[in-house]
PDB file of C-alpha atoms in Angstrom:
ATOM      1  CA  PRO A   1     -23.534  -7.542   7.749  1.00 53.00           C
ATOM      2  CA  ASN A   2     -23.688 -10.936   6.108  1.00 52.00           C
ATOM      3  CA  PHE A   3     -20.580 -12.701   7.401  1.00 52.00           C
ATOM      4  CA  ASN A   4     -21.046 -15.649   5.042  1.00 52.00           C
ATOM      5  CA  THR A   5     -20.523 -13.536   1.907  1.00 52.00           C
ATOM      6  CA  ALA A   6     -17.680 -11.443   3.308  1.00 52.00           C
ATOM      7  CA  GLY A   7     -14.802 -10.996   0.918  1.00 50.00           C
ATOM      8  CA  SER A   8     -16.862 -11.344  -2.255  1.00 53.00           C
ATOM      9  CA  PRO A   9     -18.684  -8.039  -2.774  1.00 50.00           C
ATOM     10  CA  THR A  10     -20.624  -7.338  -5.934  1.00 54.00           C
ATOM     11  CA  ASP A  11     -20.244  -4.080  -7.847  1.00 53.00           C
ATOM     12  CA  ASP A  12     -23.549  -2.896  -6.364  1.00 53.00           C
ATOM     13  CA  SER A  13     -22.556  -3.619  -2.782  1.00 56.00           C
ATOM     14  CA  VAL A  14     -18.969  -2.353  -2.575  1.00 60.00           C
ATOM     15  CA  THR A  15     -19.908   0.767  -0.607  1.00 72.00           C
ATOM     16  CA  GLN A  16     -22.114  -1.213   1.792  1.00 78.00           C
ATOM     17  CA  GLU A  17     -19.439  -3.887   2.161  1.00 80.00           C
ATOM     18  CA  TYR A  18     -16.879  -1.191   3.005  1.00 78.00           C
ATOM     19  CA  CYS A  19     -19.172   0.332   5.642  1.00 82.00           C
ATOM     20  CA  ASP A  20     -19.939  -3.104   7.067  1.00 85.00           C
ATOM     21  CA  SER A  21     -16.222  -3.868   7.322  1.00 87.00           C
ATOM     22  CA  LYS A  22     -15.654  -0.704   9.373  1.00 89.00           C
ATOM     23  CA  LEU A  23     -18.593  -1.591  11.630  1.00 90.00           C
ATOM     24  CA  CYS A  24     -17.182  -5.091  12.103  1.00 91.00           C
ATOM     25  CA  LEU A  25     -13.774  -3.737  13.097  1.00 92.00           C
ATOM     26  CA  ALA A  26     -15.334  -1.446  15.696  1.00 93.00           C
ATOM     27  CA  LEU A  27     -17.504  -4.283  17.016  1.00 94.00           C
ATOM     28  CA  LEU A  28     -14.467  -6.568  17.291  1.00 93.00           C
ATOM     29  CA  ALA A  29     -12.601  -3.901  19.250  1.00 93.00           C
ATOM     30  CA  ARG A  30     -15.528  -3.765  21.675  1.00 93.00           C
ATOM     31  CA  GLN A  31     -15.501  -7.554  21.969  1.00 94.00           C
ATOM     32  CA  MET A  32     -11.782  -7.553  22.688  1.00 93.00           C
ATOM     33  CA  LYS A  33     -12.383  -5.093  25.505  1.00 92.00           C
ATOM     34  CA  HIS A  34     -14.346  -7.804  27.334  1.00 91.00           C
ATOM     35  CA  ARG A  35     -12.553 -10.910  26.125  1.00 93.00           C
ATOM     36  CA  CYS A  36      -8.942  -9.695  26.312  1.00 92.00           C
ATOM     37  CA  PRO A  37      -8.859  -7.377  29.340  1.00 90.00           C
ATOM     38  CA  ASN A  38      -5.043  -7.266  29.426  1.00 91.00           C
ATOM     39  CA  PHE A  39      -4.943  -5.474  26.069  1.00 90.00           C
ATOM     40  CA  LYS A  40      -5.988  -1.940  25.197  1.00 90.00           C
ATOM     41  CA  VAL A  41      -7.853  -1.985  21.888  1.00 92.00           C
ATOM     42  CA  LEU A  42      -9.182   1.218  20.317  1.00 93.00           C
ATOM     43  CA  SER A  43     -11.104   1.935  17.132  1.00 93.00           C
ATOM     44  CA  VAL A  44      -9.645   5.005  15.466  1.00 93.00           C
ATOM     45  CA  SER A  45     -11.264   6.842  12.581  1.00 91.00           C
ATOM     46  CA  PRO A  46      -8.971   8.908  10.372  1.00 89.00           C
ATOM     47  CA  GLY A  47     -11.950  10.476   8.612  1.00 86.00           C
ATOM     48  CA  TRP A  48     -12.274  10.836   4.842  1.00 82.00           C
ATOM     49  CA  CYS A  49      -8.691  11.274   3.648  1.00 84.00           C
ATOM     50  CA  ARG A  50      -7.253  12.343   0.313  1.00 79.00           C
ATOM     51  CA  THR A  51      -5.232   9.254  -0.597  1.00 77.00           C
ATOM     52  CA  ASP A  52      -5.011   6.894  -3.545  1.00 71.00           C
ATOM     53  CA  LEU A  53      -6.572   4.083  -1.507  1.00 66.00           C
ATOM     54  CA  GLY A  54      -9.565   2.735  -3.397  1.00 57.00           C
ATOM     55  CA  ARG A  55      -8.821   4.745  -6.518  1.00 57.00           C
ATOM     56  CA  GLU A  56      -7.428   2.001  -8.720  1.00 57.00           C
ATOM     57  CA  ASP A  57      -6.466   2.721 -12.324  1.00 53.00           C
ATOM     58  CA  ASN A  58      -9.345   0.595 -13.596  1.00 53.00           C
ATOM     59  CA  PHE A  59     -11.890   2.570 -11.563  1.00 57.00           C
ATOM     60  CA  SER A  60     -14.210   4.489 -13.844  1.00 64.00           C
ATOM     61  CA  MET A  61     -16.729   7.117 -12.892  1.00 65.00           C
ATOM     62  CA  PRO A  62     -19.011   9.071 -15.194  1.00 75.00           C
ATOM     63  CA  PHE A  63     -17.589  12.533 -15.829  1.00 75.00           C
ATOM     64  CA  THR A  64     -20.648  14.292 -14.342  1.00 79.00           C
ATOM     65  CA  THR A  65     -20.344  12.267 -11.135  1.00 75.00           C
ATOM     66  CA  LEU A  66     -16.650  13.042 -10.963  1.00 70.00           C
ATOM     67  CA  VAL A  67     -17.335  16.778 -11.294  1.00 76.00           C
ATOM     68  CA  LEU A  68     -20.147  16.696  -8.717  1.00 78.00           C
ATOM     69  CA  MET A  69     -18.069  14.716  -6.206  1.00 74.00           C
ATOM     70  CA  SER A  70     -14.934  16.854  -6.579  1.00 76.00           C
ATOM     71  CA  LEU A  71     -16.214  19.832  -4.605  1.00 76.00           C
ATOM     72  CA  PRO A  72     -17.398  17.885  -1.512  1.00 75.00           C
ATOM     73  CA  TRP A  73     -14.232  15.788  -1.671  1.00 73.00           C
ATOM     74  CA  LEU A  74     -12.054  18.891  -1.629  1.00 76.00           C
ATOM     75  CA  MET A  75     -14.181  20.612   1.033  1.00 78.00           C
ATOM     76  CA  PHE A  76     -14.623  17.746   3.495  1.00 80.00           C
ATOM     77  CA  SER A  77     -11.674  15.416   3.041  1.00 85.00           C
ATOM     78  CA  ARG A  78      -8.490  15.744   5.006  1.00 88.00           C
ATOM     79  CA  SER A  79      -4.855  15.136   4.245  1.00 89.00           C
ATOM     80  CA  ALA A  80      -3.302  11.762   5.012  1.00 88.00           C
ATOM     81  CA  GLU A  81      -1.189  13.499   7.658  1.00 91.00           C
ATOM     82  CA  SER A  82      -4.270  14.924   9.345  1.00 91.00           C
ATOM     83  CA  GLY A  83      -6.048  11.578   9.162  1.00 90.00           C
ATOM     84  CA  SER A  84      -3.135   9.743  10.728  1.00 92.00           C
ATOM     85  CA  ASP A  85      -2.892  12.179  13.648  1.00 94.00           C
ATOM     86  CA  SER A  86      -5.389  10.323  15.873  1.00 93.00           C
ATOM     87  CA  VAL A  87      -3.831   6.954  15.036  1.00 93.00           C
ATOM     88  CA  VAL A  88      -0.379   8.146  16.079  1.00 94.00           C
ATOM     89  CA  PHE A  89      -1.839   9.923  19.127  1.00 94.00           C
ATOM     90  CA  CYS A  90      -3.504   6.712  20.339  1.00 93.00           C
ATOM     91  CA  ALA A  91      -0.460   4.544  19.632  1.00 92.00           C
ATOM     92  CA  ALA A  92       1.891   6.875  21.500  1.00 93.00           C
ATOM     93  CA  SER A  93      -0.435   7.934  24.319  1.00 90.00           C
ATOM     94  CA  THR A  94       0.025   6.860  27.892  1.00 86.00           C
ATOM     95  CA  SER A  95      -3.177   8.673  28.859  1.00 82.00           C
ATOM     96  CA  SER A  96      -5.471   6.935  31.287  1.00 83.00           C
ATOM     97  CA  HIS A  97      -8.372   8.650  29.480  1.00 87.00           C
ATOM     98  CA  LEU A  98      -8.027   6.186  26.616  1.00 90.00           C
ATOM     99  CA  THR A  99      -9.686   2.967  27.688  1.00 90.00           C
ATOM    100  CA  SER A 100     -10.145  -0.226  25.743  1.00 91.00           C
ATOM    101  CA  GLY A 101     -13.144  -0.369  23.423  1.00 90.00           C
ATOM    102  CA  GLN A 102     -13.349   3.370  22.790  1.00 93.00           C
ATOM    103  CA  PHE A 103     -13.971   4.866  19.354  1.00 93.00           C
ATOM    104  CA  ILE A 104     -11.587   7.767  18.740  1.00 93.00           C
ATOM    105  CA  ARG A 105     -11.664  10.509  16.126  1.00 92.00           C
ATOM    106  CA  ASP A 106      -9.712  13.777  16.193  1.00 92.00           C
ATOM    107  CA  ARG A 107      -8.020  12.652  19.430  1.00 93.00           C
ATOM    108  CA  LYS A 108     -11.405  12.521  21.213  1.00 92.00           C
ATOM    109  CA  GLN A 109     -13.794   9.816  22.250  1.00 92.00           C
ATOM    110  CA  TYR A 110     -16.664   9.679  19.744  1.00 90.00           C
ATOM    111  CA  THR A 111     -19.592   8.815  22.001  1.00 91.00           C
ATOM    112  CA  GLU A 112     -22.279   8.889  19.283  1.00 91.00           C
ATOM    113  CA  ILE A 113     -20.636   5.962  17.517  1.00 90.00           C
ATOM    114  CA  GLU A 114     -20.157   4.179  20.835  1.00 91.00           C
ATOM    115  CA  LYS A 115     -23.892   4.444  21.550  1.00 92.00           C
ATOM    116  CA  TYR A 116     -24.581   2.868  18.165  1.00 90.00           C
ATOM    117  CA  LEU A 117     -22.090   0.071  18.884  1.00 91.00           C
ATOM    118  CA  ASP A 118     -23.697  -0.527  22.285  1.00 90.00           C
ATOM    119  CA  GLN A 119     -27.030  -1.085  20.528  1.00 91.00           C
ATOM    120  CA  HIS A 120     -25.422  -3.778  18.367  1.00 90.00           C
ATOM    121  CA  GLU A 121     -23.559  -5.725  21.036  1.00 90.00           C
ATOM    122  CA  ARG A 122     -25.330  -8.956  20.051  1.00 93.00           C
ATOM    123  CA  LEU A 123     -24.002  -8.519  16.513  1.00 93.00           C
ATOM    124  CA  GLY A 124     -20.538  -8.185  18.030  1.00 93.00           C
ATOM    125  CA  ASP A 125     -21.019 -11.516  19.828  1.00 94.00           C
ATOM    126  CA  LEU A 126     -22.037 -13.180  16.555  1.00 94.00           C
ATOM    127  CA  LEU A 127     -19.074 -11.622  14.759  1.00 94.00           C
ATOM    128  CA  TRP A 128     -16.664 -12.845  17.424  1.00 95.00           C
ATOM    129  CA  ASP A 129     -18.043 -16.393  17.224  1.00 95.00           C
ATOM    130  CA  PHE A 130     -17.900 -16.341  13.413  1.00 94.00           C
ATOM    131  CA  SER A 131     -14.327 -15.004  13.471  1.00 94.00           C
ATOM    132  CA  MET A 132     -13.156 -17.621  15.960  1.00 94.00           C
ATOM    133  CA  LYS A 133     -14.696 -20.425  13.885  1.00 95.00           C
ATOM    134  CA  ALA A 134     -13.084 -19.080  10.709  1.00 94.00           C
ATOM    135  CA  LEU A 135      -9.718 -18.766  12.462  1.00 94.00           C
ATOM    136  CA  GLU A 136      -9.905 -22.296  13.853  1.00 96.00           C
ATOM    137  CA  GLU A 137     -10.782 -23.615  10.389  1.00 94.00           C
ATOM    138  CA  LYS A 138      -7.887 -21.718   8.822  1.00 93.00           C
ATOM    139  CA  LEU A 139      -5.458 -23.049  11.440  1.00 95.00           C
ATOM    140  CA  LYS A 140      -6.638 -26.633  10.815  1.00 94.00           C
ATOM    141  CA  ASN A 141      -6.370 -26.279   7.028  1.00 88.00           C
ATOM    142  CA  PRO A 142      -3.688 -23.723   6.167  1.00 80.00           C
TER     143      PRO A 142
END
């Protein structure tokens, strides 16, 4: 991810920017595991949910694309209730199986994603440093 252009995606990069933002959130959770050991921080994926999020009124899609995307969307998306299940589970859980820095989906640890995050730990360090600098700047000049 390019941290210097964050917050100003172009039409061509919206999907990549969205994916990068999710990666950054997971990397920050991993950083917090090490830097804030008194807190339990988890990354929780709700999956692809059927909500209005990201479907603004001014969003236009060619009719053929809309038709082609409808079937996979109906087959593979989940309800908002189903998507929120893992979030509520993690928030309410007192389980010792949930440890800080984990990536959770469907109430289970998602180790494949965690392996990917482990490979990008240096990127997490850079993200943390960038975030702290941005926060300090914002606090100096509100």
